[in-house]
PDB file of C-alpha atoms in Angstrom:
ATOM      1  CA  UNK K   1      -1.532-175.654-195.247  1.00  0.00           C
ATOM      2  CA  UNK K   2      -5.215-174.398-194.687  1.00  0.00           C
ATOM      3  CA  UNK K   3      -5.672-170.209-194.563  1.00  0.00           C
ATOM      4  CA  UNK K   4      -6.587-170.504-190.751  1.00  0.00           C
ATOM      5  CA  UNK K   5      -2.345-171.864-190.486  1.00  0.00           C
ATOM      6  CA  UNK K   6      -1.392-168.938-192.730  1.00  0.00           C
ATOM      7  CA  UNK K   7      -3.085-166.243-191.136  1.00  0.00           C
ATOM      8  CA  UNK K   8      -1.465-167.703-187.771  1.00  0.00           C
ATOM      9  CA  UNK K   9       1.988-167.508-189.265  1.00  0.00           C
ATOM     10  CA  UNK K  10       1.187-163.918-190.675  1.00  0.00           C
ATOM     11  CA  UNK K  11      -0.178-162.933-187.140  1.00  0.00           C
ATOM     12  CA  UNK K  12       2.670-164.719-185.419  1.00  0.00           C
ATOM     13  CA  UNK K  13       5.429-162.857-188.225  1.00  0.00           C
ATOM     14  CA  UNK K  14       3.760-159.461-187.351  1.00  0.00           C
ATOM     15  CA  UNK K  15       3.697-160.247-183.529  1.00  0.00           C
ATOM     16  CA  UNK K  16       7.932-161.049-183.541  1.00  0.00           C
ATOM     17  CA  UNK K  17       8.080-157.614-186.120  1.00  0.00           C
ATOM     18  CA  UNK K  18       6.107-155.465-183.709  1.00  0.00           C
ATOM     19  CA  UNK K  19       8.222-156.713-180.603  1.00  0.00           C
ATOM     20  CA  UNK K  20      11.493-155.859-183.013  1.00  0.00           C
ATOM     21  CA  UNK K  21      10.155-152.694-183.433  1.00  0.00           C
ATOM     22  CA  UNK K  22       9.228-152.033-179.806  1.00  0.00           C
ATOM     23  CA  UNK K  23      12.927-153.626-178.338  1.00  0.00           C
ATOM     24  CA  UNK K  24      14.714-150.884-180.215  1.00  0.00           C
ATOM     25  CA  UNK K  25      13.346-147.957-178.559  1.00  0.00           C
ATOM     26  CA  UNK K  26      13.467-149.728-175.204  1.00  0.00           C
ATOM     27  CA  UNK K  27      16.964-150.694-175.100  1.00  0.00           C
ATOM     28  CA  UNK K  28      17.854-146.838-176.090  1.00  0.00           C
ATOM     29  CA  UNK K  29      16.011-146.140-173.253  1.00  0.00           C
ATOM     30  CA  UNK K  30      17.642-148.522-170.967  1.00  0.00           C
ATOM     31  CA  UNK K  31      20.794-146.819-172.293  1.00  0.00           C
ATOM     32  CA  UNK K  32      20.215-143.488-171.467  1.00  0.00           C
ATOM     33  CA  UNK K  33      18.604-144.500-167.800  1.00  0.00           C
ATOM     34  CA  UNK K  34      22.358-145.867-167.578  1.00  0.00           C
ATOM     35  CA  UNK K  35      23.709-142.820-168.538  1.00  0.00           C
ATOM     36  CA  UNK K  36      21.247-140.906-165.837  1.00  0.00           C
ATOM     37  CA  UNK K  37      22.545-142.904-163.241  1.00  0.00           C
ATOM     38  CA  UNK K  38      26.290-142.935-164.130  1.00  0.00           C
ATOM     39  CA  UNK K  39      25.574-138.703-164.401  1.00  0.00           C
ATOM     40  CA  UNK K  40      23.790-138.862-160.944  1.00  0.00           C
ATOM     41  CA  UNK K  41      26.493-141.145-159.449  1.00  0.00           C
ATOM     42  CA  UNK K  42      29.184-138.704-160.408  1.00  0.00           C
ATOM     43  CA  UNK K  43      27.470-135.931-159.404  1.00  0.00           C
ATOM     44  CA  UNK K  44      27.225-137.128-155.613  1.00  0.00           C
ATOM     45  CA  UNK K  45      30.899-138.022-155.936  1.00  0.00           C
ATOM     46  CA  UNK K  46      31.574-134.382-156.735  1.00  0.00           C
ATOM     47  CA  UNK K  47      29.314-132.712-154.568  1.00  0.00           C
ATOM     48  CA  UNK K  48      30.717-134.440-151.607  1.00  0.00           C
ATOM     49  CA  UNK K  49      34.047-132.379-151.237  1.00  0.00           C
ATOM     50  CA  UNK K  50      31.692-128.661-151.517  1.00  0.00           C
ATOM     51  CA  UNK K  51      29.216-129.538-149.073  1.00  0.00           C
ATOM     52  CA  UNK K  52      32.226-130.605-146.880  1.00  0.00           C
ATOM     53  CA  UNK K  53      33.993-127.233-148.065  1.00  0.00           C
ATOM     54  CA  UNK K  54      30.930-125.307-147.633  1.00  0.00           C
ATOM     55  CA  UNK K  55      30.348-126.628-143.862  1.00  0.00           C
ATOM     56  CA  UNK K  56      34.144-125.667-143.139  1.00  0.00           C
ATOM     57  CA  UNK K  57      33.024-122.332-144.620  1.00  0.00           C
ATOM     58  CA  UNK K  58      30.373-121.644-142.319  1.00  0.00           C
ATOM     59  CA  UNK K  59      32.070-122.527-139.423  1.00  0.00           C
ATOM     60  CA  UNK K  60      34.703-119.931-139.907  1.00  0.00           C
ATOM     61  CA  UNK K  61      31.980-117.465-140.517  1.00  0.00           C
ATOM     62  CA  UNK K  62      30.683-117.976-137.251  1.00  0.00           C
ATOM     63  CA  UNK K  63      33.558-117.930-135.505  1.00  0.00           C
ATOM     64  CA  UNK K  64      34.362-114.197-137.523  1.00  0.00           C
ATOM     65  CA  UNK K  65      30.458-113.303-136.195  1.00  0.00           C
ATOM     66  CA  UNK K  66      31.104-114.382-132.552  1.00  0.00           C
ATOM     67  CA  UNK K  67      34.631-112.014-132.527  1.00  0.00           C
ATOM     68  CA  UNK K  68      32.404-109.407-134.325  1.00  0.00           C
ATOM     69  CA  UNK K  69      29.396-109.765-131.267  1.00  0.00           C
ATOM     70  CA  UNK K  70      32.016-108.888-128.888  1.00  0.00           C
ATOM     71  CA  UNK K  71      33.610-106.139-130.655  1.00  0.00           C
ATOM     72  CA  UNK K  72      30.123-104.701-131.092  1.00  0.00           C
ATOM     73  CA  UNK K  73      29.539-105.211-127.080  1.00  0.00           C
ATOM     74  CA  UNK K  74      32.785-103.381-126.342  1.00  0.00           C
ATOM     75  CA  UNK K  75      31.863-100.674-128.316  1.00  0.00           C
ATOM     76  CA  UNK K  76      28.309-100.347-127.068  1.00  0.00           C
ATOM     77  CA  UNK K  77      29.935-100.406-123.875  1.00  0.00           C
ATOM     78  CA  UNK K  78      32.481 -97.476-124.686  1.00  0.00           C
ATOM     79  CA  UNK K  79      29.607 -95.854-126.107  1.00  0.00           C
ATOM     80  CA  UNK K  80      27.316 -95.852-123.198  1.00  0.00           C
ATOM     81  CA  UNK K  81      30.883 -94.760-120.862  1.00  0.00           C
ATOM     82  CA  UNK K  82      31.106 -91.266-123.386  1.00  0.00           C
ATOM     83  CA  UNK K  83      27.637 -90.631-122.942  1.00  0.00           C
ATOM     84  CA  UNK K  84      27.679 -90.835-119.396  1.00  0.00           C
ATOM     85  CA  UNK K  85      31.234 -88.777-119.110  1.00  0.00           C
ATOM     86  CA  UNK K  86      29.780 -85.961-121.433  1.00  0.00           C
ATOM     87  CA  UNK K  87      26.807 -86.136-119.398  1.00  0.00           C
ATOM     88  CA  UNK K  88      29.286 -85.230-116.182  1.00  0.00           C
ATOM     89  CA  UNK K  89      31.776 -82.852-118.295  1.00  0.00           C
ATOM     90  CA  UNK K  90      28.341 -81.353-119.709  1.00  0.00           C
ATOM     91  CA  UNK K  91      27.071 -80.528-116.038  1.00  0.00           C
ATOM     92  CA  UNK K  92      30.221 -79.697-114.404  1.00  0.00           C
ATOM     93  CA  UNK K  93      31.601 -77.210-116.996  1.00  0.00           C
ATOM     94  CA  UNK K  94      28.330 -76.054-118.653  1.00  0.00           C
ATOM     95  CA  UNK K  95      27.116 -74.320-115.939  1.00  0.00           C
ATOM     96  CA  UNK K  96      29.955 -72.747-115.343  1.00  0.00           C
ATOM     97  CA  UNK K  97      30.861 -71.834-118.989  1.00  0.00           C
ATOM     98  CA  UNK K  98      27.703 -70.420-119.619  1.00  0.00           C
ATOM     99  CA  UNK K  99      27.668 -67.959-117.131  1.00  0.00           C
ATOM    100  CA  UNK K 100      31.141 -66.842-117.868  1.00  0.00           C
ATOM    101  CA  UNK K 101      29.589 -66.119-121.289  1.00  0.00           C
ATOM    102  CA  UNK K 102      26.860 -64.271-120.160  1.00  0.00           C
ATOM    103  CA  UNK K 103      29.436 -62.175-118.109  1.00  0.00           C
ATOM    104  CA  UNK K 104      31.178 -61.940-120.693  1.00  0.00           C
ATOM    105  CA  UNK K 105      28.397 -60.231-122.653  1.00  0.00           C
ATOM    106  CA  UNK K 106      27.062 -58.166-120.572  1.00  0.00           C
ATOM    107  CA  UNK K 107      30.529 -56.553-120.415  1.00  0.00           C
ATOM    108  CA  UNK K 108      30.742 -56.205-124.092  1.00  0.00           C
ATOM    109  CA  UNK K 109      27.093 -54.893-124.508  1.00  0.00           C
ATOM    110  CA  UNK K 110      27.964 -52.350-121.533  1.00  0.00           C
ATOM    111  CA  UNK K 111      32.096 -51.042-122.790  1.00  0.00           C
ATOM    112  CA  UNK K 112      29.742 -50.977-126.504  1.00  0.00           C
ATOM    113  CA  UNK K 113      27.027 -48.747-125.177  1.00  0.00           C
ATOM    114  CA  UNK K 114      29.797 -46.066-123.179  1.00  0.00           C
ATOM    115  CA  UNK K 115      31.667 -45.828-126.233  1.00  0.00           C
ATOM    116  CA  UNK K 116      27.892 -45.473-128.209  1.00  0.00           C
ATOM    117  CA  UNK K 117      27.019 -42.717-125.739  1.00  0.00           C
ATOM    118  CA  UNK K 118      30.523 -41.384-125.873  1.00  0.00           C
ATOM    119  CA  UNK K 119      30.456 -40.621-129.385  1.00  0.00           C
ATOM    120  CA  UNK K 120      26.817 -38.891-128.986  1.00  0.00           C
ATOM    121  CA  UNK K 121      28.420 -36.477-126.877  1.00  0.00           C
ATOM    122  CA  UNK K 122      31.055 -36.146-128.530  1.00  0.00           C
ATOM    123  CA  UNK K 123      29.246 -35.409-131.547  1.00  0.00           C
ATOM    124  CA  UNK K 124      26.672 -33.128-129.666  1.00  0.00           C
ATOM    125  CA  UNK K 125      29.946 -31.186-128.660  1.00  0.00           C
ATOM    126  CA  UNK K 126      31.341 -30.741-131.953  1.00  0.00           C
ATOM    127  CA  UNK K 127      27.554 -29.643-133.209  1.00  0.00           C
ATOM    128  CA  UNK K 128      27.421 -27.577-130.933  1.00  0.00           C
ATOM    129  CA  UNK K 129      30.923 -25.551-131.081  1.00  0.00           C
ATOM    130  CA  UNK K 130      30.644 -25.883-134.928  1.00  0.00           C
ATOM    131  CA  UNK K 131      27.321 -24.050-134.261  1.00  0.00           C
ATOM    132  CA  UNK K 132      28.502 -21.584-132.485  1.00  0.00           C
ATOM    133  CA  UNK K 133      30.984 -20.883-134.717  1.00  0.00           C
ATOM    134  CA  UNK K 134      29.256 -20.550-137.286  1.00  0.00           C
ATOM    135  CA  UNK K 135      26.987 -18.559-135.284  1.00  0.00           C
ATOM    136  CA  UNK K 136      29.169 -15.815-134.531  1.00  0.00           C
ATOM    137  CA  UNK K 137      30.680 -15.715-137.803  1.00  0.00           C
TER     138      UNK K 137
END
């Protein structure tokens, strides 16, 4: 065998042990790219019943948020009807109620200042007869 053969079979020997040494890492690849797509596969399996749980979800929730829209219109609508009867109760009674209470005070202030100027004289009285008393004593 001449060198130029040996260095071919050298070259050739090193070619096979660098394509060993390159299969091993690519088949563990290829294994976990299986294991990816077995993950991914049961993944979609399981996902499957909570999207279709989830979409049953929401559509109770807006059923619950329609009943809830119409309570809230019912009682926008019994709030606007108070307003509107206080308004009337308001203008009917108010009036009326306010000038009992004004009557009411001025009859207070008045019986208050008689029995203010009642005890003045009195008191003036009694001064005056204690004065005297005293006066002629």
């Amino acid at each position: 065998m001449s060198g130029a053969a040996i260095a071919a079979l050298i070259a050739a020997g090193a070619f096979v042990l660098l394509v060993l040494l390159l299969a091993f890492p690519l088949l563990k690849l290829g294994r976990t790219l299986d294991e990816a797509t077995l993950a991914v596969r049961k993944t979609h399996e399981g996902a499957a019943p909570i999207l279709t749980e989830a979409q049953s979800t929401v559509l109770q929730l807006n059923a619950q948020l329609g009943q809830l829209e119409s309570i809230a219109a019912n009682v926008n609508s019994m709030t606007t009807n108070v307003a509107a009867m206080t308004s009337v109760v308001s203008s009917t009674l108010g009036s009326p109620m306010i000038k009992a209470a004004a009557f009411t005070y001025g009859v207070r202030k008045t019986v208050s200042d008689r029995r203010d100027a009642d005890a003045i004289k009195t008191a003036r009285r009694k001064r005056r007869t204690a004065g005297a008393k005293h006066g002629k004593a």
